XYZ file of C-alpha atoms in Angstrom:
552
model
C 80.438 37.575 54.987
C 83.599 39.580 54.126
C 83.847 43.109 52.764
C 84.117 41.878 49.196
C 80.849 39.964 49.540
C 79.119 43.045 50.954
C 80.341 45.213 48.105
C 79.162 42.632 45.572
C 75.677 42.458 47.136
C 75.498 46.231 47.225
C 76.364 46.457 43.541
C 73.813 43.779 42.671
C 71.061 45.473 44.683
C 71.727 48.877 43.167
C 71.891 47.502 39.649
C 68.487 45.889 40.010
C 66.848 48.737 41.896
C 68.147 51.868 40.200
C 70.515 51.159 37.291
C 73.508 53.459 36.699
C 73.344 54.940 40.239
C 76.016 52.791 41.872
C 78.885 55.291 41.590
C 76.834 58.056 43.166
C 75.737 55.897 46.081
C 79.244 54.595 46.737
C 80.626 58.124 46.611
C 78.147 59.183 49.262
C 79.227 56.239 51.398
C 82.901 57.169 50.977
C 82.233 60.674 52.284
C 81.839 59.153 55.725
C 85.475 57.855 55.786
C 86.682 60.921 57.662
C 84.109 60.536 60.437
C 85.591 59.581 63.818
C 83.796 56.466 65.058
C 84.707 55.265 68.577
C 85.877 51.655 68.563
C 86.943 49.147 71.211
C 90.307 47.404 71.051
C 88.848 44.002 70.315
C 87.283 45.165 66.984
C 89.261 44.941 63.739
C 90.163 48.363 62.413
C 88.125 47.999 59.222
C 84.801 46.968 60.764
C 83.471 50.532 60.417
C 83.522 50.045 56.634
C 81.307 46.986 56.907
C 78.734 48.932 58.904
C 78.864 51.904 56.541
C 78.434 49.680 53.540
C 75.693 47.726 55.290
C 73.914 50.993 56.097
C 74.128 52.070 52.465
C 72.899 48.652 51.428
C 69.877 49.064 53.701
C 69.109 52.445 52.181
C 69.379 50.992 48.715
C 67.117 48.097 49.583
C 64.579 50.467 51.117
C 64.717 52.572 47.944
C 64.283 49.472 45.863
C 61.296 48.438 47.950
C 59.721 51.891 47.564
C 60.285 51.803 43.827
C 58.837 48.317 43.733
C 55.787 49.524 45.646
C 55.154 52.339 43.168
C 55.661 49.962 40.270
C 53.285 47.502 41.885
C 50.705 50.263 42.403
C 50.956 51.307 38.746
C 50.321 47.717 37.681
C 47.558 47.001 40.195
C 44.007 46.807 38.909
C 41.726 48.989 41.032
C 38.663 49.196 38.765
C 37.173 47.023 36.049
C 35.055 48.913 33.527
C 32.840 47.075 31.066
C 30.963 48.437 28.054
C 28.184 46.228 26.722
C 25.899 46.586 23.722
C 26.044 43.213 22.101
C 29.797 43.503 21.846
C 31.133 43.108 25.387
C 34.386 44.890 26.173
C 36.148 44.936 29.525
C 38.925 47.323 30.621
C 41.137 46.940 33.672
C 42.483 50.238 35.004
C 44.763 51.343 37.828
C 44.192 54.062 40.422
C 45.350 56.710 37.910
C 42.712 55.479 35.428
C 45.388 54.167 33.103
C 44.246 51.185 31.027
C 46.249 48.081 31.907
C 44.343 45.554 29.821
C 41.519 45.503 27.252
C 39.520 42.314 26.752
C 37.148 41.508 23.894
C 34.679 39.057 25.407
C 32.981 38.003 22.164
C 33.542 38.042 18.403
C 31.604 41.279 17.884
C 33.871 42.974 20.428
C 36.977 41.801 18.557
C 35.659 43.473 15.398
C 34.930 46.693 17.281
C 38.366 46.819 18.894
C 40.198 45.759 15.721
C 43.837 46.689 16.322
C 43.315 49.795 18.458
C 46.320 50.105 20.831
C 44.414 51.088 23.964
C 46.658 49.603 26.651
C 48.624 52.348 28.368
C 46.165 55.107 27.415
C 43.953 57.031 29.823
C 40.518 55.502 30.368
C 38.771 58.529 28.812
C 40.757 58.111 25.599
C 40.011 54.386 25.427
C 36.268 54.811 26.087
C 35.973 57.541 23.442
C 37.704 55.304 20.904
C 35.480 52.331 21.719
C 32.237 54.343 21.578
C 33.359 55.822 18.255
C 33.966 52.352 16.866
C 30.593 51.112 18.190
C 28.907 53.995 16.374
C 30.896 53.312 13.219
C 29.850 49.658 13.282
C 26.177 50.628 13.650
C 25.592 49.286 17.167
C 24.222 52.572 18.551
C 22.377 54.075 15.596
C 18.769 53.221 16.462
C 16.613 54.950 19.076
C 16.098 51.657 20.896
C 19.843 50.954 21.150
C 21.360 50.809 24.624
C 24.847 50.704 26.092
C 25.552 49.409 29.588
C 28.424 50.966 31.549
C 29.540 49.000 34.607
C 32.237 49.847 37.131
C 33.517 47.171 39.517
C 35.553 48.520 42.413
C 35.846 47.677 46.095
C 35.906 51.421 46.806
C 32.255 52.329 46.191
C 32.884 56.060 46.375
C 35.513 55.820 43.653
C 33.241 53.521 41.644
C 30.312 55.956 41.847
C 32.528 58.856 40.769
C 33.949 56.910 37.836
C 30.466 55.694 36.859
C 29.160 59.264 36.675
C 32.186 60.500 34.735
C 31.889 57.721 32.163
C 28.122 58.165 31.842
C 28.600 61.875 31.140
C 31.432 61.178 28.717
C 29.538 58.535 26.723
C 26.410 60.703 26.751
C 28.363 63.610 25.268
C 29.877 61.354 22.585
C 26.456 60.000 21.594
C 24.950 63.486 21.567
C 27.786 64.741 19.382
C 26.999 61.985 16.862
C 23.244 62.612 17.178
C 22.708 59.096 18.482
C 19.567 58.566 20.545
C 20.811 55.368 22.156
C 20.081 55.092 25.858
C 22.733 54.664 28.545
C 22.497 52.284 31.492
C 25.113 52.401 34.214
C 25.821 50.589 37.454
C 28.498 50.030 40.079
C 29.447 46.575 41.297
C 31.451 44.962 44.054
C 33.397 41.746 43.683
C 31.192 38.643 43.515
C 33.112 35.439 42.773
C 30.019 33.397 41.820
C 28.924 36.088 39.381
C 32.452 36.355 37.976
C 32.472 32.599 37.332
C 29.132 32.751 35.487
C 30.304 35.730 33.444
C 33.511 33.892 32.441
C 31.617 30.708 31.530
C 29.285 32.639 29.202
C 31.874 35.075 27.768
C 30.068 38.154 29.059
C 31.230 40.997 31.254
C 30.541 41.177 34.964
C 28.264 44.152 34.276
C 26.091 42.213 31.840
C 26.076 39.265 34.227
C 24.724 41.517 37.004
C 21.933 42.762 34.692
C 21.083 39.156 33.810
C 20.850 38.232 37.498
C 18.396 41.069 38.057
C 16.153 39.855 35.205
C 16.256 36.249 36.417
C 14.337 37.336 39.508
C 11.290 37.990 37.303
C 10.963 34.607 35.606
C 12.250 31.098 35.032
C 15.257 31.964 32.862
C 18.587 30.231 32.549
C 21.718 32.346 32.606
C 22.931 31.204 29.187
C 19.552 31.998 27.582
C 19.735 35.612 28.693
C 23.456 35.883 27.955
C 22.665 35.394 24.255
C 20.532 38.577 24.200
C 21.842 42.087 23.618
C 21.927 44.738 26.333
C 19.172 46.485 24.366
C 16.891 43.460 24.814
C 17.925 42.887 28.434
C 17.316 46.497 29.434
C 13.844 46.418 27.875
C 13.063 43.146 29.648
C 14.178 44.672 32.948
C 12.103 47.778 32.329
C 8.951 45.772 31.533
C 9.710 43.147 34.232
C 9.266 40.437 31.597
C 8.608 36.945 32.899
C 8.950 35.130 29.540
C 11.876 34.484 27.231
C 11.650 36.436 23.936
C 12.261 34.686 20.629
C 15.329 36.853 19.959
C 16.517 38.935 17.007
C 17.696 36.016 14.882
C 14.380 34.178 15.141
C 12.402 37.337 14.352
C 14.586 37.918 11.287
C 14.129 34.329 10.129
C 10.317 34.586 10.454
C 10.253 37.775 8.353
C 12.600 36.364 5.677
C 10.576 33.171 5.376
C 7.297 35.076 5.039
C 8.784 37.380 2.377
C 10.327 34.405 0.552
C 13.830 35.907 0.666
C 17.297 34.447 1.171
C 20.467 36.168 2.350
C 21.734 36.777 -1.195
C 21.907 40.560 -1.686
C 19.696 41.145 1.346
C 20.309 43.792 4.011
C 18.287 44.053 7.207
C 17.737 45.764 10.545
C 16.101 44.236 13.628
C 15.066 46.445 16.545
C 13.569 45.015 19.741
C 10.603 46.827 21.307
C 10.064 44.528 24.286
C 8.850 47.306 26.560
C 5.983 48.315 24.259
C 2.471 46.871 24.120
C 2.379 44.394 22.566
C 6.083 43.558 22.869
C 7.539 42.976 19.402
C 10.528 43.069 17.074
C 10.602 45.522 14.168
C 12.254 43.926 11.149
C 13.219 45.804 7.984
C 14.443 43.948 4.896
C 15.955 45.675 1.842
C 16.535 43.973 -1.504
C 16.883 45.460 -4.985
C 15.082 48.721 -4.223
C 12.270 46.958 -2.350
C 11.654 47.423 1.383
C 9.786 44.968 3.613
C 8.647 45.963 7.113
C 7.484 43.470 9.744
C 6.309 43.560 13.334
C 6.881 40.187 14.975
C 5.352 39.409 18.393
C 8.326 39.086 20.725
C 7.178 36.005 22.646
C 4.987 34.029 20.213
C 6.602 34.855 16.865
C 3.242 35.891 15.413
C 3.406 38.364 12.511
C 1.494 41.390 13.798
C 1.859 43.438 10.608
C 3.821 43.509 7.375
C 4.249 45.960 4.532
C 6.175 46.019 1.260
C 7.011 49.093 -0.843
C 9.592 50.675 -3.097
C 12.602 51.646 -1.018
C 13.269 55.340 -1.689
C 16.401 55.217 0.445
C 17.897 52.114 -1.100
C 21.674 52.434 -1.114
C 22.352 49.096 -2.719
C 21.337 49.726 -6.329
C 24.386 51.027 -8.155
C 23.905 53.210 -11.246
C 23.918 51.415 -14.597
C 27.296 50.180 -15.819
C 29.212 52.912 -17.603
C 27.349 55.733 -15.856
C 29.684 58.577 -14.948
C 30.146 59.774 -11.372
C 31.123 63.447 -11.046
C 32.709 62.715 -7.648
C 32.557 64.339 -4.243
C 34.840 67.297 -4.991
C 32.939 68.309 -8.152
C 29.570 68.060 -6.373
C 30.909 70.188 -3.524
C 32.231 72.870 -5.888
C 28.861 73.036 -7.703
C 27.020 73.650 -4.416
C 29.526 76.249 -3.216
C 29.377 78.073 -6.557
C 25.559 78.095 -6.428
C 25.713 79.638 -2.932
C 28.311 82.167 -4.053
C 30.887 81.219 -1.417
C 34.269 79.520 -1.189
C 35.236 76.527 0.968
C 37.158 78.805 3.355
C 34.003 80.800 4.101
C 31.815 77.914 5.259
C 31.550 75.815 8.406
C 30.338 72.257 9.099
C 30.605 71.170 5.463
C 29.231 67.649 4.918
C 28.993 65.672 1.684
C 27.099 62.380 1.518
C 26.955 60.091 -1.520
C 23.556 58.394 -1.823
C 21.109 56.697 -4.181
C 17.450 57.585 -4.652
C 15.437 55.187 -6.838
C 18.696 53.998 -8.342
C 19.783 57.552 -9.119
C 23.207 58.597 -7.854
C 23.076 61.813 -5.831
C 25.249 63.934 -3.548
C 23.683 65.597 -0.507
C 25.687 68.631 0.583
C 25.169 70.712 3.727
C 27.094 73.673 5.128
C 26.719 76.883 7.110
C 27.725 80.427 6.284
C 27.280 82.524 9.387
C 23.857 81.645 10.763
C 22.505 80.430 7.406
C 22.210 76.747 6.537
C 22.519 75.590 2.936
C 21.296 72.175 1.723
C 21.835 70.911 -1.820
C 21.027 67.679 -3.648
C 23.311 67.333 -6.684
C 22.960 64.721 -9.435
C 25.987 62.446 -9.282
C 25.753 61.802 -13.023
C 25.689 65.273 -14.580
C 25.966 67.759 -11.697
C 22.427 69.110 -11.991
C 21.125 70.777 -8.817
C 18.077 68.645 -8.057
C 17.104 70.427 -4.845
C 18.295 73.366 -2.780
C 17.253 74.922 0.489
C 18.527 77.970 2.367
C 17.452 78.471 5.962
C 18.285 81.131 8.571
C 19.189 79.429 11.858
C 19.150 82.476 14.166
C 22.842 82.343 14.873
C 23.138 78.757 16.067
C 25.989 78.114 13.630
C 27.545 81.509 13.165
C 30.908 82.836 12.180
C 33.490 83.179 14.890
C 34.552 86.756 15.784
C 37.683 88.011 14.059
C 41.007 87.509 15.814
C 41.406 89.883 18.733
C 37.706 90.808 18.995
C 36.848 88.435 21.834
C 37.130 90.026 25.303
C 37.218 86.600 26.941
C 35.258 84.998 29.786
C 37.308 86.574 32.600
C 36.762 90.109 31.283
C 33.023 89.475 30.814
C 32.823 88.170 34.374
C 34.615 91.195 35.826
C 32.323 93.587 33.927
C 29.198 91.923 35.335
C 30.568 91.778 38.893
C 31.672 95.420 38.786
C 28.261 96.522 37.575
C 26.536 94.587 40.391
C 28.997 95.958 42.945
C 30.555 92.684 44.065
C 33.843 90.832 43.940
C 34.130 87.160 42.948
C 34.627 86.172 46.618
C 31.299 87.764 47.589
C 29.076 85.763 45.214
C 28.051 82.137 44.823
C 27.411 79.835 41.846
C 29.239 82.105 39.397
C 28.864 80.798 35.833
C 30.045 82.231 32.496
C 28.877 80.804 29.158
C 30.106 81.841 25.712
C 27.345 81.993 23.092
C 26.331 83.483 19.753
C 23.099 85.303 18.914
C 22.486 86.288 15.277
C 26.212 86.176 14.635
C 27.055 88.327 17.653
C 29.451 86.905 20.230
C 28.048 87.165 23.758
C 28.823 85.997 27.284
C 26.017 84.915 29.627
C 27.108 85.612 33.210
C 25.085 84.348 36.187
C 25.699 84.442 39.940
C 23.991 84.736 43.325
C 24.609 87.265 46.073
C 22.653 86.279 49.150
C 19.127 85.464 47.991
C 19.389 87.492 44.772
C 20.137 86.058 41.353
C 21.965 88.241 38.808
C 21.933 87.550 35.056
C 23.997 89.508 32.543
C 24.463 89.337 28.782
C 27.799 90.899 27.841
C 28.947 91.668 24.284
C 31.955 89.469 23.545
C 33.478 92.013 21.187
C 33.430 95.271 23.192
C 32.169 94.398 26.702
C 28.867 96.290 26.398
C 26.167 95.119 28.834
C 23.434 94.039 26.414
C 20.989 92.782 29.033
C 20.758 92.542 32.801
C 18.290 91.008 35.219
C 18.055 90.734 38.997
C 15.630 88.383 40.767
C 14.930 87.732 44.449
C 14.696 84.015 45.299
C 13.834 84.119 48.988
C 16.822 82.070 50.041
C 17.099 79.582 47.193
C 20.862 80.044 46.991
C 21.646 81.460 50.374
C 23.119 80.428 53.649
C 25.545 77.577 53.574
C 25.057 74.914 56.278
C 27.222 75.218 59.344
C 30.481 73.286 59.419
C 29.974 69.618 60.106
C 26.233 69.661 59.397
C 26.418 68.091 55.918
C 25.938 64.303 55.972
C 27.468 63.983 52.485
C 26.301 62.339 49.261
C 27.343 58.804 50.262
C 25.306 58.913 53.475
C 22.303 60.347 51.644
C 22.516 57.519 49.108
C 22.714 54.853 51.814
C 19.663 56.321 53.620
C 17.598 56.225 50.434
C 18.765 52.715 49.485
C 18.067 51.415 52.988
C 14.546 52.840 52.933
C 13.877 51.229 49.534
C 15.354 47.906 50.678
C 18.211 47.668 48.192
C 22.001 47.745 48.119
C 24.021 49.838 45.686
C 24.874 46.754 43.603
C 21.171 46.000 43.053
C 20.218 49.332 41.511
C 21.018 51.197 38.318
C 21.693 54.864 37.538
C 22.328 55.764 41.167
C 23.101 59.451 41.643
C 22.902 62.048 44.398
C 22.725 65.785 43.734
C 23.426 68.399 46.386
C 21.222 71.506 46.269
C 19.472 74.176 48.346
C 15.744 74.765 48.818
C 14.736 77.879 50.801
C 18.158 77.926 52.443
C 17.926 74.252 53.404
C 20.669 71.952 52.131
C 19.245 68.768 50.594
C 20.299 65.772 48.533
C 18.206 64.589 45.609
C 18.853 60.840 45.313
C 17.656 58.905 42.275
C 18.037 55.308 41.136
C 16.234 52.608 39.182
C 15.443 48.977 39.876
C 14.151 47.114 36.842
C 11.335 49.304 35.517
C 10.841 51.308 38.700
C 12.345 54.726 39.384
C 12.966 55.890 42.960
C 13.442 59.554 43.892
C 14.291 60.756 47.394
C 14.834 64.166 48.964
C 17.135 63.769 51.973
C 17.929 66.474 54.520
C 21.675 67.091 54.436
C 21.786 68.170 58.075
C 20.146 65.211 59.819
C 19.432 62.612 57.074
C 15.645 62.890 57.397
C 13.666 61.707 54.355
C 11.810 64.866 53.325
C 10.145 63.412 50.256
C 10.091 60.218 48.221
C 8.483 59.163 44.991
C 8.289 55.731 43.368
C 7.300 55.663 39.716
C 6.649 52.560 37.629
C 7.591 53.162 33.991
């Protein structure tokens, strides 16, 4: 290979590895031309250039390899997260929790995802968007609804951490929307046979793992259980069901047939209650202002009860043709005028358009300070049909005026100074911002030795409104000596081993580190089907101090 070939390869390598850097690299190579390099007489005078160029080429190739490694790492799937209700959605993420791919595993999931551009976003952003869409589509609006969060990762410590983070995040999102849906979560390791079954039935690996657990209780086929929602599966697991339920669709069909109704103009809701006695499906049918309620036995299809009445909450009956609608803005202004306030003075303003016995109404709610206002306004003529004013004790109060908030750090320093400590001398220091009857306050708590200190500090001027000191006899005291903490992972494995399970066989596994009379312990909890296991493990030697097994 001559010098021209070397230069060409160098240029090609640099172009592919780091575009537009060739001139800089060559200039750095040329700086070595003045270096004296000993040579023997039998070497051509220009061989030093070959070696210099070759050395630069090596550096470039090494740089290219390093860049390729980082690029490979960014594109490598480290965790697979699945969210299952009846829609099944699977997300592949890298080690930075960036979403590489989003998969809709069934038709319902495609509707939930719509055209949301989630690839390239952080996992937290994607999960929030998906949960919001699930709520919007009505999948998590009943108390018996359930969502299954599954994390597949070869690194079980990372999987457990991600599982807990996602569980907390989804729980907060549901709480914010006042949804009472339950959350199931689990971690998984790679299982090729289970992956194959999941792919064949268009379900996530997480749902497949839940199905495998249920199959241990009865003679079920995988595809039978795959057709059920997570809500139904979780209730079957909880009750350790050994029979196959009739399913939502069958329960709905039984109720419709008995009521003599067809799908035309009909709306319905079907909620499984497989973990109740007797196990049943609750079916509600709504048609033309009439409501039908059924309880259908979940395994036999027997109608346990039925009732028919006028539907006071019917949203389907539109007002008569030609009836005027004052509109949302007019209804809102009527309520605000009745309360004697302007829109800029209120918080949490909500307006809902509804029908009651075929009558168009607007329900309006808002807060002024700690007072809640509720109005029902006729949508036809603006008449105030109902009003209610309730003092909430400051739970929804006005924010302090600009500049009147001392801030959490100032509140903390006031409490510490009063107690005679610095931040480095206390443990478990917590500061919480709150309102009480419209007054901004900071709740400051900390431990010094065995003593707990509680302060309530005015958020406007720093006045100590309340203080309390309580001796706990060591409940938050001495830290364990270095090296004497077995760690959460070890505590989990001790508890699982005692119960006879692996991490992949249990749900809702968590370990909490705490102190009891100066003794460091781990509280380990998990569930298997309908059974809850609770362990107290010594953090110093791994001894099982206490265990409790509770059948739901």
